[in-house]
Amino acid sequence: MCQRYTLDPIGNHARVQQLRVSGFMTKVTSIHPAGTAEPNRSERKHKAILDAATEVFLQNGYLGTNMDDIAARSAVSKQTVYKHFESKEALFVEIVTSMVSVAGDRVHSQIPEFQGSEDLAEYLSNYAYQQLIVVLTPRLMQLRRLVIGEVSRFPELAKVLYERGPKRAMMALAANFAVFAERGLLEIEDPAIAASHFNWLVMAEPVNQVMLLGDGAIPKLDALRRHAEQGVSVFMAAYGRK
Amino acid sequence: MCQRYTLDPIGNHARVQQLRVSGFMTKVTSIHPAGTAEPNRSERKHKAILDAATEVFLQNGYLGTNMDDIAARSAVSKQTVYKHFESKEALFVEIVTSMVSVAGDRVHSQIPEFQGSEDLAEYLSNYAYQQLIVVLTPRLMQLRRLVIGEVSRFPELAKVLYERGPKRAMMALAANFAVFAERGLLEIEDPAIAASHFNWLVMAEPVNQVMLLGDGAIPKLDALRRHAEQGVSVFMAAYGRK
DNA sequence: CACATAGTACTGGACAGTCTAGTTTGATTC
DNA sequence: GAATCAAACTAGACTGTCCAGTACTATGTG
């Protein structure tokens, strides 16, 4: 009764899209004096559509969004929208997967390196604080709400978000913890479990609040700082050297 | 552009509904031999509609649900649906608020009493285990997804879920912790923070997984038991008597 | 010229909510 | 037990609106 979409990277959509995209690429993007790419008209429109659609999907959800609105907001005719994206579904999937990847990379790249000399608790505190700042943005929280609300219609998208989001973060963390344990800085039996404990001591409370109470509930920086420190102190009590 | 609904317990909807309900009540519900209430036709239909609508809303979301489907599934004419509920919106709000309340009460009533004699860690472990079992059900996880997905359309519903769910649980927990601290069983500065740490050490990882990976990711009982113990052991390391 | 785009009308289908005409239920009364 | 009556109900047609996706013509643009 209610369609269930799956990501289908070698299926019809992707193939058709591929053909269209290669069409794009025949015109070589000219290079701007400053060195930045000077997007031609088609590329500008493409981006305008993506930007507008992102906004609308995040705000209204998949079903709550209509293509006429996207066309109007991107100042483009509806026909042009369909020239660039095969369907509403394809547009949605592309936007969400792309946002998830970008966000996942940003979270990942934000990880500071541990300088052997500093205090471990302080390092972890900064780490936690950075993660909180990157994750607790309206954009990311809206994305999370959107994907969670569409789990039954787009289960693959949620899986991707899980893997490029919390799972990836916790695996990176676990790898770090394993090193710290090796060096005798932490006492850890299972680095994966310790990573989960760390991650959720830090993230769970504010993320849960913002998910339900809205972006207005995003805490201020000093509150995040304190929150990070409190979480880390519990973590250190359990996993620090006795 | 996109309607935003608010809960309006003394507004038009409620008043109209009240009139209709009093009509119901003129006919006194007859008493079954066994002592259970024998619902008359109207009450049976009312419940059938609620049950069907619950199923469909949880599965397909608010916009993904249509009233014809609800009528068909409850084996009732569409007119009857509108006799019992003023609108799709009213039906949705009633279902969600009612589920949230029922679930909140169930979680709350599941709290065991601490017998002074037993081991505190063991008690907390059982406590955590019970909460996990009650919360990690398909129904509750679907409800959570539904409400989160509708935050921008129905912000009040999400607020209610937050308050009757995690907030209430953590406040009960904090009250308990304050007593334990008083008795010298735990070392706690701020019971609310300790409660948040406890709650999320236990709940965050599985809830997050199930929210994104679907109800198939609900862990088995023995895994929940282990998970509860691991969370509690971290908690005790931080807040137990040194 | 070739191709992308604008603008706009159109198709086909879905859906919330209403309307109507007739039927069922169950309590009351004779 | 039969007649009566009001409220609840069914079935399905109907309205008005919304919307994904298409068609077509005219207008830029490289």
XYZ file of C-alpha atoms (C1' of nucleotides) in Angstrom:
544
model
C 0.000 0.000 0.000
C 2.696 2.423 0.984
C 5.776 2.360 -1.205
C 9.104 1.515 0.295
C 12.087 2.911 -1.475
C 15.521 1.404 -1.476
C 18.839 2.843 -2.451
C 19.684 1.335 -5.788
C 23.053 2.591 -6.948
C 23.096 0.437 -10.077
C 19.376 0.443 -10.691
C 17.304 2.381 -13.176
C 17.378 5.722 -11.460
C 21.090 5.745 -11.065
C 21.671 4.682 -14.637
C 19.439 7.342 -16.072
C 20.972 9.891 -13.736
C 24.419 8.799 -14.857
C 23.589 9.486 -18.491
C 22.291 12.911 -17.632
C 25.248 13.708 -15.465
C 27.723 12.759 -18.164
C 25.830 15.205 -20.352
C 26.658 17.840 -17.799
C 30.255 16.971 -17.795
C 30.764 17.350 -21.533
C 30.856 21.075 -20.999
C 34.064 21.620 -19.117
C 33.670 23.978 -16.227
C 35.651 27.092 -16.977
C 38.199 28.218 -14.448
C 37.780 31.531 -12.702
C 40.710 33.944 -12.463
C 40.758 33.455 -8.704
C 41.066 29.732 -9.277
C 37.573 28.900 -8.088
C 35.297 27.038 -10.467
C 33.002 29.325 -12.429
C 29.808 27.326 -12.606
C 27.916 27.559 -15.872
C 24.195 28.149 -15.989
C 23.236 24.516 -15.722
C 25.435 24.000 -12.689
C 24.079 27.097 -11.035
C 20.523 25.884 -11.507
C 21.447 22.446 -10.270
C 22.831 23.891 -7.080
C 19.901 26.275 -6.661
C 17.513 23.338 -6.854
C 19.511 21.321 -4.354
C 19.679 24.225 -1.925
C 15.992 25.011 -2.131
C 14.981 21.366 -1.894
C 17.233 20.843 1.103
C 15.554 23.675 2.918
C 12.057 22.508 2.130
C 12.610 18.826 2.843
C 14.251 19.605 6.179
C 11.380 21.864 7.110
C 8.375 19.906 5.856
C 9.471 16.317 5.479
C 9.231 14.165 2.386
C 5.470 14.018 1.938
C 4.996 17.565 3.183
C 7.159 18.893 0.376
C 5.936 19.572 -3.146
C 7.909 20.002 -6.289
C 6.223 23.228 -7.343
C 7.449 24.826 -4.165
C 10.979 23.648 -4.826
C 10.856 25.010 -8.362
C 9.539 28.366 -7.175
C 12.111 28.694 -4.413
C 15.001 27.867 -6.677
C 13.639 30.350 -9.252
C 13.547 27.648 -11.859
C 10.808 26.120 -13.933
C 9.394 22.814 -12.843
C 10.561 21.288 -16.073
C 14.121 22.215 -15.194
C 13.810 20.491 -11.851
C 12.882 17.304 -13.662
C 15.708 17.785 -16.150
C 18.138 17.705 -13.255
C 16.484 15.102 -11.045
C 14.516 12.155 -12.190
C 11.874 12.294 -9.497
C 10.988 13.662 -6.121
C 12.253 10.467 -4.586
C 15.614 10.652 -6.361
C 16.043 14.270 -5.342
C 15.261 13.417 -1.746
C 17.619 10.482 -1.592
C 20.434 12.454 -3.173
C 20.019 15.344 -0.782
C 19.888 13.215 2.321
C 22.788 10.954 1.424
C 24.890 13.934 0.481
C 24.101 15.787 3.707
C 24.810 12.691 5.738
C 28.192 12.229 4.087
C 29.213 15.840 4.419
C 28.154 15.954 8.049
C 29.856 12.665 8.810
C 33.094 13.956 7.313
C 32.876 17.210 9.204
C 32.396 15.420 12.518
C 35.270 13.121 11.684
C 37.681 15.863 10.611
C 37.023 17.720 13.845
C 38.893 15.130 15.908
C 41.969 16.730 17.522
C 45.216 14.838 17.879
C 46.313 13.819 21.368
C 49.635 15.409 22.313
C 51.210 12.984 24.736
C 52.111 15.741 27.144
C 48.679 17.178 27.985
C 46.157 15.988 30.524
C 44.034 13.178 29.098
C 40.847 14.334 30.815
C 41.322 17.759 29.352
C 41.940 16.332 25.908
C 38.793 14.210 26.113
C 36.853 17.190 27.344
C 37.880 19.219 24.312
C 37.108 16.296 22.101
C 33.629 16.005 23.581
C 33.068 19.735 23.332
C 34.053 19.800 19.667
C 31.726 16.928 18.860
C 28.853 18.628 20.641
C 29.406 21.847 18.737
C 29.524 20.141 15.381
C 26.546 17.878 15.980
C 24.219 20.272 17.771
C 23.420 22.480 14.810
C 19.896 23.095 13.534
C 20.784 21.573 10.187
C 22.020 18.295 11.614
C 19.197 18.007 14.100
C 16.633 18.622 11.365
C 18.328 16.040 9.205
C 18.166 13.545 12.029
C 14.483 14.226 12.595
C 13.785 13.931 8.908
C 15.557 10.623 8.514
C 14.050 9.144 11.664
C 10.585 10.164 10.548
C 11.127 8.405 7.247
C 12.619 5.180 8.583
C 9.760 3.049 7.339
C 9.668 4.695 3.909
C 13.447 4.981 3.422
C 15.121 2.443 5.707
C 18.368 2.601 3.754
C 18.779 6.299 4.430
C 18.535 5.744 8.153
C 21.069 2.968 7.940
C 23.462 5.260 6.095
C 22.972 7.967 8.702
C 23.667 5.488 11.476
C 26.826 4.237 9.864
C 28.291 7.539 8.796
C 27.176 9.191 11.997
C 27.300 7.630 15.451
C 28.811 4.340 14.342
C 31.711 5.969 12.558
C 32.313 8.379 15.418
C 32.322 5.582 17.948
C 34.649 3.414 15.884
C 37.150 6.251 15.622
C 36.827 6.773 19.340
C 37.289 3.089 20.071
C 40.465 3.040 18.016
C 41.801 5.971 20.024
C 40.822 4.355 23.301
C 42.598 1.169 22.330
C 45.779 3.167 21.908
C 45.304 4.932 25.234
C 44.724 1.592 26.925
C 47.854 0.237 25.273
C 49.841 3.156 26.628
C 48.390 2.585 30.088
C 46.467 5.862 30.102
C 43.081 4.163 30.407
C 41.879 0.874 31.795
C 39.603 -0.543 29.163
C 38.411 -4.076 28.543
C 36.349 -3.467 25.447
C 37.184 -0.250 23.563
C 33.895 -0.385 21.608
C 31.834 -0.397 24.791
C 33.941 2.341 26.311
C 33.455 4.394 23.153
C 29.712 3.940 23.334
C 29.684 4.986 26.982
C 31.785 8.038 26.258
C 29.792 9.035 23.224
C 26.406 8.846 24.891
C 27.483 10.331 28.212
C 28.344 13.349 26.132
C 25.793 13.404 23.342
C 22.618 11.719 24.539
C 21.125 14.299 26.847
C 21.420 17.367 24.610
C 20.643 15.468 21.411
C 17.520 13.963 22.915
C 16.348 17.324 24.183
C 16.905 19.071 20.895
C 15.303 16.289 18.912
C 12.072 16.659 20.848
C 12.052 20.264 21.998
C 13.295 21.777 18.764
C 16.325 23.740 17.690
C 15.536 26.437 20.201
C 16.678 23.981 22.856
C 20.250 23.863 21.550
C 22.379 24.751 24.584
C 24.762 27.687 24.623
C 28.475 27.100 24.293
C 29.277 27.448 27.986
C 26.560 24.954 28.874
C 27.999 22.526 26.326
C 31.443 23.016 27.810
C 30.197 22.181 31.308
C 28.186 19.265 29.996
C 31.233 17.872 28.224
C 33.299 18.129 31.387
C 30.683 16.392 33.515
C 30.385 13.529 31.041
C 34.132 13.133 30.810
C 34.530 13.100 34.570
C 32.128 10.159 34.823
C 33.981 8.446 32.018
C 37.340 8.972 33.693
C 36.040 7.658 36.997
C 35.151 4.422 35.249
C 37.978 4.082 32.762
C 40.819 6.216 34.104
C 43.905 4.779 35.777
C 43.085 3.904 39.370
C 2.572 27.686 4.240
C 2.570 24.601 6.336
C 0.030 24.474 9.133
C 1.252 24.166 12.671
C -1.146 22.552 15.074
C -1.301 23.170 18.771
C -2.920 21.197 21.533
C -6.075 22.964 22.565
C -7.746 21.101 25.396
C -10.453 23.709 25.973
C -10.754 24.905 22.407
C -13.371 24.183 19.792
C -12.439 20.594 19.138
C -12.669 19.603 22.724
C -15.951 21.365 23.272
C -17.659 19.769 20.316
C -16.264 16.397 21.302
C -17.593 16.881 24.805
C -21.143 17.368 23.573
C -20.949 14.237 21.510
C -19.450 12.226 24.318
C -22.201 13.219 26.714
C -24.580 11.821 24.107
C -22.734 8.554 24.417
C -22.998 8.490 28.120
C -26.778 8.805 28.268
C -26.899 5.131 27.473
C -25.372 3.491 30.493
C -22.903 0.783 29.644
C -24.422 -2.537 30.639
C -22.489 -4.787 32.951
C -21.334 -8.156 31.740
C -21.958 -11.258 33.902
C -18.235 -11.576 34.454
C -18.183 -8.003 35.724
C -16.355 -6.584 32.740
C -17.973 -3.711 30.909
C -19.932 -4.790 27.836
C -19.210 -2.048 25.353
C -22.159 -0.998 23.228
C -21.912 -0.618 19.496
C -20.736 2.971 19.550
C -17.972 2.212 22.010
C -16.855 -0.792 20.005
C -16.634 1.291 16.849
C -14.823 4.054 18.677
C -12.199 1.629 19.860
C -11.943 -0.060 16.462
C -11.235 3.293 14.852
C -8.623 4.176 17.446
C -6.910 0.824 17.059
C -6.833 0.941 13.284
C -5.721 4.557 13.214
C -2.950 3.845 15.719
C -1.598 1.113 13.520
C -1.706 3.179 10.356
C -0.301 6.371 11.844
C 2.576 4.490 13.454
C 3.339 2.763 10.191
C 2.879 5.556 7.667
C 3.149 8.813 9.571
C 0.646 11.625 9.664
C 0.689 12.708 6.035
C 1.171 9.156 4.805
C -2.083 8.093 6.388
C -5.486 8.576 4.811
C -8.859 8.488 6.419
C -10.380 6.046 3.922
C -7.782 3.518 4.925
C -8.574 3.993 8.594
C -12.278 3.572 7.905
C -11.682 0.427 5.888
C -9.372 -1.129 8.464
C -11.734 -0.460 11.320
C -14.590 -1.893 9.227
C -16.525 1.296 9.669
C -17.899 3.852 7.263
C -15.981 7.048 6.758
C -18.929 8.963 8.104
C -18.659 7.087 11.370
C -15.025 8.016 11.671
C -16.016 11.653 11.419
C -18.840 11.146 13.905
C -16.291 10.011 16.470
C -13.417 12.341 15.620
C -13.672 15.816 14.341
C -10.790 15.628 11.926
C -7.697 13.719 10.961
C -5.668 16.107 13.053
C -7.841 15.611 16.140
C -7.670 11.847 15.752
C -3.904 11.983 15.430
C -3.408 14.214 18.423
C -5.688 12.090 20.582
C -3.928 8.881 19.635
C -0.449 10.203 20.208
C -1.176 11.928 23.511
C -2.970 8.864 24.783
C -0.150 6.518 23.785
C 2.406 8.825 25.338
C 0.520 8.922 28.614
C -0.053 5.190 28.770
C 3.566 4.464 27.958
C 4.820 7.032 30.438
C 2.722 5.482 33.168
C 3.892 1.990 32.316
C 7.525 3.009 32.487
C 6.883 4.765 35.766
C 4.989 1.893 37.390
C 7.807 -0.459 36.506
C 10.142 1.071 39.084
C 11.010 -1.468 41.762
C 11.394 -0.462 45.418
C 14.865 -0.577 46.934
C 15.053 -3.025 49.838
C 17.733 -1.629 52.117
C 19.385 -5.006 52.451
C 20.272 -5.825 48.846
C 23.275 -4.740 46.820
C 22.739 -1.286 45.337
C 24.526 -2.095 42.076
C 22.317 -5.121 41.646
C 19.216 -3.088 42.350
C 20.228 -0.433 39.822
C 21.008 -3.148 37.323
C 17.518 -4.558 37.629
C 16.082 -1.099 37.439
C 17.981 -0.426 34.230
C 17.002 -3.781 32.792
C 13.318 -3.181 33.498
C 13.407 0.223 31.865
C 15.103 -1.178 28.794
C 12.514 -3.899 28.443
C 9.608 -1.510 28.745
C 11.015 1.132 26.432
C 12.516 -1.053 23.720
C 9.263 -2.278 22.240
C 8.304 -1.794 18.583
C 5.281 0.251 19.597
C 7.217 2.748 21.665
C 10.017 3.045 19.163
C 7.533 3.660 16.347
C 5.802 6.261 18.475
C 9.095 7.987 19.094
C 9.925 8.007 15.388
C 6.481 9.307 14.541
C 6.614 12.145 17.032
C 10.158 13.136 16.118
C 9.267 13.172 12.437
C 6.372 15.508 13.174
C 8.194 17.920 15.470
C 7.777 20.851 13.126
C 4.107 20.119 12.438
C 3.139 19.148 16.000
C 5.705 20.659 18.371
C 3.384 20.255 21.357
C 3.208 16.503 20.921
C 6.960 16.213 21.046
C 7.060 18.341 24.145
C 4.521 16.084 25.804
C 6.520 13.010 24.852
C 9.650 14.550 26.289
C 8.005 15.443 29.558
C 6.092 12.245 30.130
C 8.974 10.153 28.868
C 12.641 10.802 29.554
C 12.106 13.861 31.726
C 9.683 12.109 34.055
C 11.866 9.015 34.255
C 14.922 11.063 35.080
C 13.138 13.102 37.709
C 11.975 9.951 39.462
C 15.496 8.634 39.233
C 16.946 11.853 40.609
C 14.608 11.692 43.585
C 15.776 8.150 44.302
C 19.403 9.117 43.944
C 18.956 11.984 46.355
C 17.753 9.487 48.959
C 20.640 7.145 48.292
C 23.076 10.023 48.610
C 21.413 11.021 51.876
C 21.877 7.504 53.181
C 25.517 7.540 52.121
C 25.036 4.867 49.480
C 26.076 7.112 46.631
C 28.273 10.178 46.313
C 26.300 12.647 44.289
C 26.597 16.377 43.928
C 23.691 16.996 41.577
C 21.069 14.220 41.499
C 19.583 15.512 38.230
C 22.899 15.226 36.433
C 23.542 11.801 37.922
C 20.106 10.714 36.769
C 20.796 11.909 33.252
C 24.113 10.064 33.201
C 22.505 6.888 34.478
C 19.586 7.098 32.119
C 21.624 7.616 28.988
C 24.400 5.199 29.890
C 21.635 2.634 29.875
C 19.214 3.797 27.221
C 21.089 5.806 24.613
C 22.955 3.138 22.695
C 20.081 0.709 22.118
C 17.479 3.423 21.605
C 19.614 5.163 19.028
C 20.261 1.940 17.180
C 16.636 0.933 17.104
C 15.478 4.384 16.076
C 17.657 4.276 12.979
C 18.004 0.595 12.175
C 14.402 -0.353 12.815
C 12.604 -2.603 15.218
C 14.541 -5.588 13.975
C 17.515 -4.133 15.844
C 15.849 -4.489 19.255
C 18.368 -6.497 21.300
C 17.490 -9.795 22.927
C 16.880 -9.989 26.650
C 20.296 -11.345 27.569
C 21.991 -8.622 25.571
C 19.884 -6.045 27.382
C 20.829 -7.581 30.702
C 24.534 -7.348 29.893
C 24.117 -3.837 28.566
C 22.357 -2.764 31.748
C 25.139 -4.206 33.886
C 27.869 -2.491 31.889
C 26.120 0.849 32.122
C 25.549 0.494 35.832
C 29.152 -0.465 36.461
C 30.311 2.773 34.852
C 27.752 4.667 36.872
C 28.875 3.047 40.107
C 32.514 3.791 39.351
C 31.624 7.465 39.143
C 28.970 7.755 41.821
C 29.492 4.806 44.158
C 31.070 5.102 47.602
C 34.828 5.308 47.241
C 22.403 26.197 -34.586
C 21.659 23.285 -30.466
C 20.311 23.085 -26.138
C 18.719 24.648 -21.690
C 15.136 27.080 -19.750
C 10.671 29.680 -18.689
C 6.014 29.651 -18.417
C 2.048 27.562 -18.241
C -1.414 24.474 -19.108
C -2.599 19.789 -18.560
C -3.332 14.704 -16.940
C -4.369 11.504 -13.728
C -4.834 10.282 -9.317
C -5.092 10.916 -4.357
C -7.376 12.563 -0.425
C -9.964 15.403 3.449
C -14.236 16.194 4.384
C -19.458 16.448 3.133
C -23.896 14.810 1.653
C -27.636 11.735 0.931
C -30.563 7.916 1.088
C -31.430 4.033 3.215
C -30.407 0.328 7.149
C -29.387 -1.457 11.855
C -29.633 -1.334 16.768
C -31.642 -1.292 20.986
C -34.459 0.819 24.288
C -39.384 2.106 25.272
C -44.088 1.496 25.103
C -48.272 -0.713 24.265
C -44.185 -10.038 21.438
C -45.159 -6.212 18.152
C -44.864 -1.365 17.037
C -42.269 2.687 17.438
C -38.555 5.843 17.525
C -34.006 8.136 17.753
C -29.466 7.629 17.366
C -25.819 5.326 15.073
C -24.490 3.333 11.156
C -23.431 1.931 5.945
C -22.288 2.710 1.212
C -20.869 5.347 -1.944
C -21.172 9.394 -4.640
C -19.431 14.010 -4.655
C -16.624 18.541 -4.041
C -12.695 20.973 -3.974
C -8.045 20.881 -3.581
C -3.495 19.363 -3.999
C 0.241 17.352 -6.336
C 3.742 14.347 -9.231
C 4.927 14.296 -13.476
C 4.281 15.624 -18.677
C 3.601 18.473 -22.896
C 4.313 22.313 -25.567
C 5.583 26.751 -27.135
C 8.360 30.613 -26.826
C 12.624 32.685 -25.259
C 17.318 32.981 -24.032
C 22.306 31.515 -24.187
C 26.690 29.550 -25.422
